[in-house]
Amino acid sequence: MDLDLDPATLGFQAEVRSWLAAHVPSELPSLDTADGFEAHRAWERTLFDERLSVVSWPAEYGGRDASLLQWLVFEEEYYAAGAPARVSQNGIFLLAPTLFAHGTPEQCARLLPAMASAEEVWAQAWSEPEAGSDLAAIRASAAKTDGGWLLSGQKTWSSRAAFADRGFGLFRTSGERHRGLTYFMFSLRAPGVTVRPIAQLDGEPGFAEIFLDDVFVPDEDVIGAVDNGWQVAMSTASNERGLSLRSPGRFLATAGRLVRLWQALPDPALRDRVVDAWIGAQAYRLYTFGTVARLAEGGSLGAESSVNKLFWSELDIAMHETALELLGGEGEADGPWLDGYVFSLAGPIYAGTNEIQRNVVAERILGLPR
């Protein structure tokens, strides 16, 4: 693809850069606290009012009809400006692409505007105590009733669930392992839902358990066909692993900070690792540009998204480890590099463990035996 940005994209880049420079808050409380969650929700509303919360979406849902390339440019500018974490990420980056691909026009019109403005923040409710990377082992069930379904069971490690408004996930509607799953959306405030926050090492509830006891969900909150949830979920997983959840802007910003740290604390022994980190971030950017070009020509995300997930999760750890070594003992004190390092360690686990991703690469891309 042509890596020279066209005039329209350059103009969009300049507009975004200028607006972020004038509006990015200096600091917000942690989004894993009640006050911080609402502060981040308010920031999302500020983005929405400027039509910057979901730039690549159709205008009718709050977007700008921007191209995927312009979305990548926005992400680069967003992270370069040090803007806050996206409290709406589960909805706008994971559920929304699934709705665009598998949802009905009614579902899109009803759900996407509130998602874009953060009026409704979504929790991802996939994992269960006995079904993590082996998602097909899900036991939480959905039983048909008049006008809808009754959901029962337990979800765990549900990101954003402690303070979110709604959730989405897979539930078993028949006995078949893969073919018996259906994709549901549900309110976290509905009768029969109990949300139990999970405290992290810092005491903040970044995740929660969700218990459902005959929770009614209307038929219009099923995405795709009944018993076809596995196929629908794979589009969500592809976006989580391969494009939207971890855009290149995030790693370009981290690599830039690492280079500046090395310039302030030069250590010849770590020079090559700093250079490798910068090259890795640039390589990921170029790879993602290629993905965007393929999607623009009608392609889709597939098993190759697992390669992407392996790359960015291991790159993230390597960059933060290098930074902590540069800082020496100072790096053991609380600070952005230590916080980032602790979070990076989760990268090989969420969005499907890296062990599972290597199996996907081996079997579905390289054609190796199971």
mmCIF file of C-alpha atoms in Angstrom:
data_model
loop_
_atom_site.group_PDB
_atom_site.id
_atom_site.type_symbol
_atom_site.label_atom_id
_atom_site.label_comp_id
_atom_site.label_asym_id
_atom_site.label_seq_id
_atom_site.Cartn_x
_atom_site.Cartn_y
_atom_site.Cartn_z
ATOM 1 C CA MET A 1 0.000 0.000 0.000
ATOM 2 C CA ASP A 2 1.010 3.653 -0.397
ATOM 3 C CA LEU A 3 2.437 4.815 2.942
ATOM 4 C CA ASP A 4 2.196 8.493 1.998
ATOM 5 C CA LEU A 5 -0.929 9.926 3.586
ATOM 6 C CA ASP A 6 -3.372 11.594 1.210
ATOM 7 C CA PRO A 7 -4.321 15.274 1.722
ATOM 8 C CA ALA A 8 -7.640 14.423 3.407
ATOM 9 C CA THR A 9 -5.924 12.129 5.912
ATOM 10 C CA LEU A 10 -3.187 14.682 6.582
ATOM 11 C CA GLY A 11 -5.861 17.294 7.266
ATOM 12 C CA PHE A 12 -7.677 14.902 9.583
ATOM 13 C CA GLN A 13 -4.399 14.155 11.386
ATOM 14 C CA ALA A 14 -3.723 17.860 11.926
ATOM 15 C CA GLU A 15 -7.249 18.440 13.230
ATOM 16 C CA VAL A 16 -7.037 15.541 15.689
ATOM 17 C CA ARG A 17 -3.575 16.523 16.904
ATOM 18 C CA SER A 18 -4.668 20.114 17.522
ATOM 19 C CA TRP A 19 -7.881 19.137 19.294
ATOM 20 C CA LEU A 20 -6.175 16.592 21.559
ATOM 21 C CA ALA A 21 -3.460 19.091 22.491
ATOM 22 C CA ALA A 22 -6.177 21.467 23.683
ATOM 23 C CA HIS A 23 -8.499 18.973 25.405
ATOM 24 C CA VAL A 24 -6.649 15.943 26.815
ATOM 25 C CA PRO A 25 -7.013 16.079 30.615
ATOM 26 C CA SER A 26 -3.800 16.195 32.611
ATOM 27 C CA GLU A 27 -4.840 13.244 34.757
ATOM 28 C CA LEU A 28 -7.948 11.207 35.571
ATOM 29 C CA PRO A 29 -8.537 8.875 38.529
ATOM 30 C CA SER A 30 -8.068 5.169 37.842
ATOM 31 C CA LEU A 31 -10.900 3.823 35.713
ATOM 32 C CA ASP A 32 -10.951 0.788 38.012
ATOM 33 C CA THR A 33 -12.602 2.939 40.705
ATOM 34 C CA ALA A 34 -16.179 4.204 40.734
ATOM 35 C CA ASP A 35 -15.154 7.866 40.495
ATOM 36 C CA GLY A 36 -12.521 7.158 37.876
ATOM 37 C CA PHE A 37 -14.936 5.102 35.798
ATOM 38 C CA GLU A 38 -17.371 8.019 35.652
ATOM 39 C CA ALA A 39 -14.564 10.479 34.882
ATOM 40 C CA HIS A 40 -13.515 8.321 31.942
ATOM 41 C CA ARG A 41 -17.149 8.040 30.848
ATOM 42 C CA ALA A 42 -17.333 11.848 30.825
ATOM 43 C CA TRP A 43 -14.165 11.986 28.698
ATOM 44 C CA GLU A 44 -15.749 9.596 26.211
ATOM 45 C CA ARG A 45 -18.728 11.936 26.016
ATOM 46 C CA THR A 46 -16.354 14.819 25.243
ATOM 47 C CA LEU A 47 -14.864 12.780 22.400
ATOM 48 C CA PHE A 48 -18.342 11.872 21.190
ATOM 49 C CA ASP A 49 -19.486 15.493 21.115
ATOM 50 C CA GLU A 50 -16.589 16.203 18.733
ATOM 51 C CA ARG A 51 -17.370 12.991 16.773
ATOM 52 C CA LEU A 52 -14.000 11.581 17.745
ATOM 53 C CA SER A 53 -15.057 8.626 19.876
ATOM 54 C CA VAL A 54 -15.644 6.288 16.921
ATOM 55 C CA VAL A 55 -14.247 8.061 13.885
ATOM 56 C CA SER A 56 -14.567 5.113 11.473
ATOM 57 C CA TRP A 57 -18.249 4.481 12.228
ATOM 58 C CA PRO A 58 -21.083 5.782 10.024
ATOM 59 C CA ALA A 59 -22.219 9.285 10.904
ATOM 60 C CA GLU A 60 -25.687 8.016 11.818
ATOM 61 C CA TYR A 61 -24.179 6.189 14.799
ATOM 62 C CA GLY A 62 -21.938 9.043 15.961
ATOM 63 C CA GLY A 63 -18.892 8.526 13.745
ATOM 64 C CA ARG A 64 -17.305 10.424 10.874
ATOM 65 C CA ASP A 65 -17.307 7.764 8.158
ATOM 66 C CA ALA A 66 -13.505 7.909 8.349
ATOM 67 C CA SER A 67 -11.455 5.237 6.616
ATOM 68 C CA LEU A 68 -9.661 2.536 8.600
ATOM 69 C CA LEU A 69 -6.402 4.276 7.712
ATOM 70 C CA GLN A 70 -7.726 7.465 9.270
ATOM 71 C CA TRP A 71 -8.735 5.469 12.336
ATOM 72 C CA LEU A 72 -5.140 4.239 12.635
ATOM 73 C CA VAL A 73 -3.935 7.831 12.323
ATOM 74 C CA PHE A 74 -6.372 8.860 15.052
ATOM 75 C CA GLU A 75 -5.080 6.090 17.313
ATOM 76 C CA GLU A 76 -1.472 7.173 16.775
ATOM 77 C CA GLU A 77 -2.322 10.760 17.655
ATOM 78 C CA TYR A 78 -4.430 9.667 20.630
ATOM 79 C CA TYR A 79 -1.657 7.681 22.258
ATOM 80 C CA ALA A 80 1.030 10.211 21.352
ATOM 81 C CA ALA A 81 -1.013 12.851 23.200
ATOM 82 C CA GLY A 82 -1.123 10.718 26.353
ATOM 83 C CA ALA A 83 -4.923 10.615 26.286
ATOM 84 C CA PRO A 84 -6.863 8.504 28.813
ATOM 85 C CA ALA A 85 -7.566 4.784 28.498
ATOM 86 C CA ARG A 86 -10.808 4.039 26.671
ATOM 87 C CA VAL A 87 -13.393 2.898 29.188
ATOM 88 C CA SER A 88 -15.683 2.024 26.249
ATOM 89 C CA GLN A 89 -13.171 -0.266 24.546
ATOM 90 C CA ASN A 90 -15.108 -3.519 25.002
ATOM 91 C CA GLY A 91 -18.082 -2.025 23.233
ATOM 92 C CA ILE A 92 -16.538 0.116 20.518
ATOM 93 C CA PHE A 93 -13.620 -2.173 19.649
ATOM 94 C CA LEU A 94 -15.083 -5.658 20.192
ATOM 95 C CA LEU A 95 -18.875 -5.705 20.262
ATOM 96 C CA ALA A 96 -19.442 -3.020 17.631
ATOM 97 C CA PRO A 97 -17.494 -4.803 14.842
ATOM 98 C CA THR A 98 -19.508 -7.914 15.699
ATOM 99 C CA LEU A 99 -22.761 -5.977 15.377
ATOM 100 C CA PHE A 100 -21.672 -4.479 12.065
ATOM 101 C CA ALA A 101 -20.931 -7.971 10.767
ATOM 102 C CA HIS A 102 -23.733 -10.023 12.326
ATOM 103 C CA GLY A 103 -26.262 -7.680 13.921
ATOM 104 C CA THR A 104 -29.546 -6.452 12.529
ATOM 105 C CA PRO A 105 -30.172 -2.858 11.426
ATOM 106 C CA GLU A 106 -32.480 -2.507 14.443
ATOM 107 C CA GLN A 107 -29.746 -3.657 16.823
ATOM 108 C CA CYS A 108 -27.225 -1.255 15.326
ATOM 109 C CA ALA A 109 -29.606 1.708 15.481
ATOM 110 C CA ARG A 110 -30.609 0.905 19.052
ATOM 111 C CA LEU A 111 -27.223 0.121 20.555
ATOM 112 C CA LEU A 112 -24.416 1.868 18.700
ATOM 113 C CA PRO A 113 -25.186 5.554 19.465
ATOM 114 C CA ALA A 114 -25.352 4.890 23.220
ATOM 115 C CA MET A 115 -22.153 2.862 22.939
ATOM 116 C CA ALA A 116 -20.359 5.658 21.083
ATOM 117 C CA SER A 117 -21.320 8.254 23.704
ATOM 118 C CA ALA A 118 -20.545 5.929 26.658
ATOM 119 C CA GLU A 119 -24.114 6.254 27.850
ATOM 120 C CA GLU A 120 -23.823 2.474 27.922
ATOM 121 C CA VAL A 121 -20.472 0.903 28.762
ATOM 122 C CA TRP A 122 -20.101 -2.797 28.027
ATOM 123 C CA ALA A 123 -18.421 -5.650 29.870
ATOM 124 C CA GLN A 124 -17.008 -8.675 28.109
ATOM 125 C CA ALA A 125 -18.555 -11.793 29.657
ATOM 126 C CA TRP A 126 -16.948 -14.791 28.036
ATOM 127 C CA SER A 127 -14.689 -16.634 30.472
ATOM 128 C CA GLU A 128 -16.060 -19.030 33.073
ATOM 129 C CA PRO A 129 -14.387 -20.946 35.904
ATOM 130 C CA GLU A 130 -14.043 -23.983 33.604
ATOM 131 C CA ALA A 131 -13.901 -22.177 30.252
ATOM 132 C CA GLY A 132 -11.106 -19.711 29.613
ATOM 133 C CA SER A 133 -9.032 -20.232 26.499
ATOM 134 C CA ASP A 134 -11.154 -23.336 25.846
ATOM 135 C CA LEU A 135 -14.156 -21.162 25.152
ATOM 136 C CA ALA A 136 -16.206 -24.005 23.712
ATOM 137 C CA ALA A 137 -16.372 -25.548 27.209
ATOM 138 C CA ILE A 138 -18.870 -22.871 28.300
ATOM 139 C CA ARG A 139 -21.538 -24.136 30.716
ATOM 140 C CA ALA A 140 -23.629 -21.001 31.354
ATOM 141 C CA SER A 141 -26.955 -21.740 29.716
ATOM 142 C CA ALA A 142 -29.860 -20.065 27.985
ATOM 143 C CA ALA A 143 -33.326 -21.638 28.096
ATOM 144 C CA LYS A 144 -36.060 -20.545 25.679
ATOM 145 C CA THR A 145 -39.106 -18.825 27.145
ATOM 146 C CA ASP A 146 -41.928 -16.676 25.787
ATOM 147 C CA GLY A 147 -40.440 -13.730 23.927
ATOM 148 C CA GLY A 148 -36.856 -14.456 24.821
ATOM 149 C CA TRP A 149 -34.437 -16.453 26.919
ATOM 150 C CA LEU A 150 -33.502 -17.120 30.540
ATOM 151 C CA LEU A 151 -29.755 -16.924 31.177
ATOM 152 C CA SER A 152 -28.180 -18.824 34.066
ATOM 153 C CA GLY A 153 -24.623 -19.502 35.132
ATOM 154 C CA GLN A 154 -21.398 -17.757 36.079
ATOM 155 C CA LYS A 155 -18.941 -15.603 34.142
ATOM 156 C CA THR A 156 -15.581 -14.528 35.535
ATOM 157 C CA TRP A 157 -12.674 -12.202 34.730
ATOM 158 C CA SER A 158 -15.223 -9.928 33.064
ATOM 159 C CA SER A 159 -13.402 -6.727 32.195
ATOM 160 C CA ARG A 160 -15.188 -3.471 33.112
ATOM 161 C CA ALA A 161 -18.044 -5.435 34.712
ATOM 162 C CA ALA A 162 -17.636 -3.877 38.175
ATOM 163 C CA PHE A 163 -19.074 -0.563 36.945
ATOM 164 C CA ALA A 164 -20.377 -1.266 33.414
ATOM 165 C CA ASP A 165 -23.987 -1.122 32.266
ATOM 166 C CA ARG A 166 -24.339 -4.112 29.955
ATOM 167 C CA GLY A 167 -22.534 -7.317 29.026
ATOM 168 C CA PHE A 168 -22.116 -9.593 26.036
ATOM 169 C CA GLY A 169 -21.089 -13.235 25.874
ATOM 170 C CA LEU A 170 -21.762 -16.801 24.820
ATOM 171 C CA PHE A 171 -24.311 -19.101 26.453
ATOM 172 C CA ARG A 172 -25.101 -22.742 25.784
ATOM 173 C CA THR A 173 -28.412 -23.310 24.021
ATOM 174 C CA SER A 174 -27.896 -26.973 23.075
ATOM 175 C CA GLY A 175 -25.610 -29.848 23.953
ATOM 176 C CA GLU A 176 -23.212 -29.654 21.016
ATOM 177 C CA ARG A 177 -19.794 -28.278 21.965
ATOM 178 C CA HIS A 178 -19.223 -25.599 19.312
ATOM 179 C CA ARG A 179 -22.565 -25.596 17.520
ATOM 180 C CA GLY A 180 -24.643 -25.257 20.671
ATOM 181 C CA LEU A 181 -23.588 -21.735 21.658
ATOM 182 C CA THR A 182 -25.526 -18.512 21.144
ATOM 183 C CA TYR A 183 -24.307 -14.902 21.430
ATOM 184 C CA PHE A 184 -26.357 -12.775 23.869
ATOM 185 C CA MET A 185 -26.369 -9.204 25.118
ATOM 186 C CA PHE A 186 -27.807 -8.473 28.569
ATOM 187 C CA SER A 187 -28.166 -5.734 31.172
ATOM 188 C CA LEU A 188 -25.984 -5.895 34.255
ATOM 189 C CA ARG A 189 -28.832 -4.204 36.132
ATOM 190 C CA ALA A 190 -31.455 -6.810 35.216
ATOM 191 C CA PRO A 191 -33.225 -8.848 37.935
ATOM 192 C CA GLY A 192 -31.251 -12.004 38.642
ATOM 193 C CA VAL A 193 -27.821 -10.497 37.857
ATOM 194 C CA THR A 194 -25.236 -10.302 40.630
ATOM 195 C CA VAL A 195 -21.908 -8.603 39.941
ATOM 196 C CA ARG A 196 -19.090 -9.417 42.352
ATOM 197 C CA PRO A 197 -15.946 -7.278 41.817
ATOM 198 C CA ILE A 198 -12.553 -9.027 41.812
ATOM 199 C CA ALA A 199 -9.885 -6.990 43.585
ATOM 200 C CA GLN A 200 -6.493 -6.870 41.854
ATOM 201 C CA LEU A 201 -3.164 -6.636 43.680
ATOM 202 C CA ASP A 202 -3.663 -2.878 43.956
ATOM 203 C CA GLY A 203 -7.083 -3.420 45.514
ATOM 204 C CA GLU A 204 -8.980 -2.011 42.547
ATOM 205 C CA PRO A 205 -11.654 -4.093 40.771
ATOM 206 C CA GLY A 206 -10.494 -4.255 37.176
ATOM 207 C CA PHE A 207 -12.609 -7.370 36.702
ATOM 208 C CA ALA A 208 -15.698 -8.954 38.182
ATOM 209 C CA GLU A 209 -17.607 -12.199 38.426
ATOM 210 C CA ILE A 210 -21.127 -12.172 37.024
ATOM 211 C CA PHE A 211 -23.772 -14.556 38.368
ATOM 212 C CA LEU A 212 -26.988 -14.968 36.377
ATOM 213 C CA ASP A 213 -30.096 -16.608 37.803
ATOM 214 C CA ASP A 214 -32.879 -16.925 35.177
ATOM 215 C CA VAL A 215 -32.103 -13.494 33.732
ATOM 216 C CA PHE A 216 -34.613 -12.633 31.008
ATOM 217 C CA VAL A 217 -33.163 -11.481 27.672
ATOM 218 C CA PRO A 218 -35.510 -10.652 24.797
ATOM 219 C CA ASP A 219 -35.070 -12.286 21.410
ATOM 220 C CA GLU A 220 -33.884 -8.988 19.921
ATOM 221 C CA ASP A 221 -30.751 -9.167 22.083
ATOM 222 C CA VAL A 222 -29.455 -12.300 20.357
ATOM 223 C CA ILE A 223 -26.693 -11.587 17.827
ATOM 224 C CA GLY A 224 -26.798 -13.896 14.829
ATOM 225 C CA ALA A 225 -28.624 -17.195 14.703
ATOM 226 C CA VAL A 226 -29.368 -19.403 17.670
ATOM 227 C CA ASP A 227 -26.685 -22.103 18.099
ATOM 228 C CA ASN A 228 -24.348 -20.146 15.779
ATOM 229 C CA GLY A 229 -22.699 -18.064 18.468
ATOM 230 C CA TRP A 230 -19.304 -19.669 17.962
ATOM 231 C CA GLN A 231 -19.010 -18.255 14.461
ATOM 232 C CA VAL A 232 -20.196 -14.852 15.659
ATOM 233 C CA ALA A 233 -17.749 -14.907 18.572
ATOM 234 C CA MET A 234 -14.821 -15.646 16.299
ATOM 235 C CA SER A 235 -15.304 -12.268 14.624
ATOM 236 C CA THR A 236 -15.093 -10.622 18.055
ATOM 237 C CA ALA A 237 -11.978 -12.636 18.879
ATOM 238 C CA SER A 238 -10.342 -11.687 15.591
ATOM 239 C CA ASN A 239 -10.841 -8.003 16.323
ATOM 240 C CA GLU A 240 -9.526 -8.457 19.859
ATOM 241 C CA ARG A 241 -6.397 -10.232 18.666
ATOM 242 C CA GLY A 242 -5.796 -8.713 15.282
ATOM 243 C CA LEU A 243 -6.712 -5.081 14.861
ATOM 244 C CA SER A 244 -8.855 -2.921 17.080
ATOM 245 C CA LEU A 245 -8.046 -3.788 20.700
ATOM 246 C CA ARG A 246 -4.314 -3.048 20.437
ATOM 247 C CA SER A 247 -3.740 -0.562 17.659
ATOM 248 C CA PRO A 248 -0.142 0.330 16.692
ATOM 249 C CA GLY A 249 -0.456 3.796 18.246
ATOM 250 C CA ARG A 250 -0.248 2.263 21.704
ATOM 251 C CA PHE A 251 3.113 0.606 21.011
ATOM 252 C CA LEU A 252 4.541 3.468 18.974
ATOM 253 C CA ALA A 253 3.958 5.746 21.962
ATOM 254 C CA THR A 254 5.592 3.266 24.358
ATOM 255 C CA ALA A 255 8.578 2.782 22.029
ATOM 256 C CA GLY A 256 8.998 6.548 21.774
ATOM 257 C CA ARG A 257 8.993 6.889 25.562
ATOM 258 C CA LEU A 258 11.559 4.085 25.787
ATOM 259 C CA VAL A 259 13.880 5.807 23.309
ATOM 260 C CA ARG A 260 13.647 9.063 25.267
ATOM 261 C CA LEU A 261 14.336 7.163 28.504
ATOM 262 C CA TRP A 262 17.472 5.609 26.994
ATOM 263 C CA GLN A 263 18.608 9.036 25.798
ATOM 264 C CA ALA A 264 18.258 10.306 29.380
ATOM 265 C CA LEU A 265 19.854 7.187 30.910
ATOM 266 C CA PRO A 266 22.120 5.787 28.182
ATOM 267 C CA ASP A 267 23.294 2.236 28.762
ATOM 268 C CA PRO A 268 25.304 0.659 25.917
ATOM 269 C CA ALA A 269 24.346 -2.823 27.126
ATOM 270 C CA LEU A 270 20.666 -2.091 26.490
ATOM 271 C CA ARG A 271 21.033 -0.091 23.286
ATOM 272 C CA ASP A 272 20.187 -2.972 20.945
ATOM 273 C CA ARG A 273 17.087 -3.868 22.955
ATOM 274 C CA VAL A 274 15.845 -0.290 22.741
ATOM 275 C CA VAL A 275 16.426 -0.310 18.984
ATOM 276 C CA ASP A 276 14.679 -3.677 18.665
ATOM 277 C CA ALA A 277 11.667 -2.269 20.523
ATOM 278 C CA TRP A 278 11.465 0.730 18.204
ATOM 279 C CA ILE A 279 11.783 -1.516 15.130
ATOM 280 C CA GLY A 280 9.136 -3.868 16.532
ATOM 281 C CA ALA A 281 6.644 -1.038 17.022
ATOM 282 C CA GLN A 282 7.266 0.219 13.488
ATOM 283 C CA ALA A 283 6.938 -3.307 12.082
ATOM 284 C CA TYR A 284 3.627 -3.748 13.859
ATOM 285 C CA ARG A 285 2.450 -0.424 12.424
ATOM 286 C CA LEU A 286 3.340 -1.482 8.876
ATOM 287 C CA TYR A 287 1.776 -4.914 9.341
ATOM 288 C CA THR A 288 -1.444 -3.279 10.519
ATOM 289 C CA PHE A 289 -1.416 -0.925 7.532
ATOM 290 C CA GLY A 290 -1.316 -4.041 5.367
ATOM 291 C CA THR A 291 -4.265 -5.508 7.273
ATOM 292 C CA VAL A 292 -6.238 -2.297 6.740
ATOM 293 C CA ALA A 293 -5.463 -2.354 3.013
ATOM 294 C CA ARG A 294 -6.694 -5.945 2.788
ATOM 295 C CA LEU A 295 -9.898 -5.123 4.673
ATOM 296 C CA ALA A 296 -10.505 -2.105 2.424
ATOM 297 C CA GLU A 297 -10.390 -4.473 -0.563
ATOM 298 C CA GLY A 298 -13.051 -6.716 0.946
ATOM 299 C CA GLY A 299 -10.854 -9.097 2.946
ATOM 300 C CA SER A 300 -11.463 -10.255 6.495
ATOM 301 C CA LEU A 301 -9.579 -11.030 9.671
ATOM 302 C CA GLY A 302 -8.859 -14.707 10.134
ATOM 303 C CA ALA A 303 -6.440 -17.030 11.874
ATOM 304 C CA GLU A 304 -3.553 -14.657 11.095
ATOM 305 C CA SER A 305 -4.885 -12.428 13.882
ATOM 306 C CA SER A 306 -3.312 -14.967 16.257
ATOM 307 C CA VAL A 307 0.128 -14.079 14.851
ATOM 308 C CA ASN A 308 -0.671 -10.456 15.547
ATOM 309 C CA LYS A 309 -1.668 -11.163 19.120
ATOM 310 C CA LEU A 310 1.520 -13.129 19.797
ATOM 311 C CA PHE A 311 3.616 -10.271 18.427
ATOM 312 C CA TRP A 312 2.069 -7.329 20.272
ATOM 313 C CA SER A 313 1.730 -9.116 23.619
ATOM 314 C CA GLU A 314 5.401 -10.133 23.668
ATOM 315 C CA LEU A 315 6.559 -6.761 22.325
ATOM 316 C CA ASP A 316 4.723 -4.995 25.159
ATOM 317 C CA ILE A 317 6.496 -7.056 27.822
ATOM 318 C CA ALA A 318 9.911 -6.611 26.185
ATOM 319 C CA MET A 319 9.592 -2.819 26.038
ATOM 320 C CA HIS A 320 8.602 -2.511 29.675
ATOM 321 C CA GLU A 321 11.287 -4.945 30.867
ATOM 322 C CA THR A 322 13.915 -2.884 29.035
ATOM 323 C CA ALA A 323 12.642 0.328 30.596
ATOM 324 C CA LEU A 324 12.757 -1.149 34.105
ATOM 325 C CA GLU A 325 16.329 -2.308 33.555
ATOM 326 C CA LEU A 326 17.283 1.186 32.427
ATOM 327 C CA LEU A 327 15.725 2.647 35.557
ATOM 328 C CA GLY A 328 17.478 0.198 37.872
ATOM 329 C CA GLY A 329 16.311 0.353 41.464
ATOM 330 C CA GLU A 330 14.208 3.417 40.713
ATOM 331 C CA GLY A 331 12.055 1.255 38.465
ATOM 332 C CA GLU A 332 10.846 -0.754 41.455
ATOM 333 C CA ALA A 333 8.983 2.273 42.808
ATOM 334 C CA ASP A 334 5.438 2.962 41.704
ATOM 335 C CA GLY A 335 5.362 4.731 38.378
ATOM 336 C CA PRO A 336 4.096 4.471 34.805
ATOM 337 C CA TRP A 337 6.747 1.986 33.686
ATOM 338 C CA LEU A 338 6.121 -0.392 36.593
ATOM 339 C CA ASP A 339 2.347 -0.081 36.191
ATOM 340 C CA GLY A 340 2.689 -0.707 32.469
ATOM 341 C CA TYR A 341 4.930 -3.702 33.056
ATOM 342 C CA VAL A 342 2.496 -5.342 35.472
ATOM 343 C CA PHE A 343 -0.339 -4.828 32.981
ATOM 344 C CA SER A 344 1.772 -6.117 30.073
ATOM 345 C CA LEU A 345 2.165 -9.460 31.843
ATOM 346 C CA ALA A 346 -1.549 -10.043 31.286
ATOM 347 C CA GLY A 347 -1.131 -9.673 27.510
ATOM 348 C CA PRO A 348 -0.161 -13.322 26.886
ATOM 349 C CA ILE A 349 -3.256 -14.384 28.864
ATOM 350 C CA TYR A 350 -6.221 -12.269 27.772
ATOM 351 C CA ALA A 351 -7.711 -12.445 24.268
ATOM 352 C CA GLY A 352 -6.824 -16.145 24.312
ATOM 353 C CA THR A 353 -3.588 -17.368 25.889
ATOM 354 C CA ASN A 354 -0.477 -17.327 23.749
ATOM 355 C CA GLU A 355 -0.226 -21.109 24.084
ATOM 356 C CA ILE A 356 -3.613 -21.415 22.389
ATOM 357 C CA GLN A 357 -2.608 -18.834 19.766
ATOM 358 C CA ARG A 358 0.474 -20.894 18.883
ATOM 359 C CA ASN A 359 -1.779 -23.910 18.354
ATOM 360 C CA VAL A 360 -3.977 -21.813 16.056
ATOM 361 C CA VAL A 361 -0.950 -20.660 14.072
ATOM 362 C CA ALA A 362 0.432 -24.192 13.837
ATOM 363 C CA GLU A 363 -2.801 -25.877 12.778
ATOM 364 C CA ARG A 364 -4.714 -23.272 10.779
ATOM 365 C CA ILE A 365 -1.884 -21.315 9.136
ATOM 366 C CA LEU A 366 1.050 -23.749 8.903
ATOM 367 C CA GLY A 367 -1.123 -26.831 8.427
ATOM 368 C CA LEU A 368 0.678 -28.862 11.093
ATOM 369 C CA PRO A 369 -1.098 -31.837 12.711
ATOM 370 C CA ARG A 370 -3.006 -31.375 15.947
#
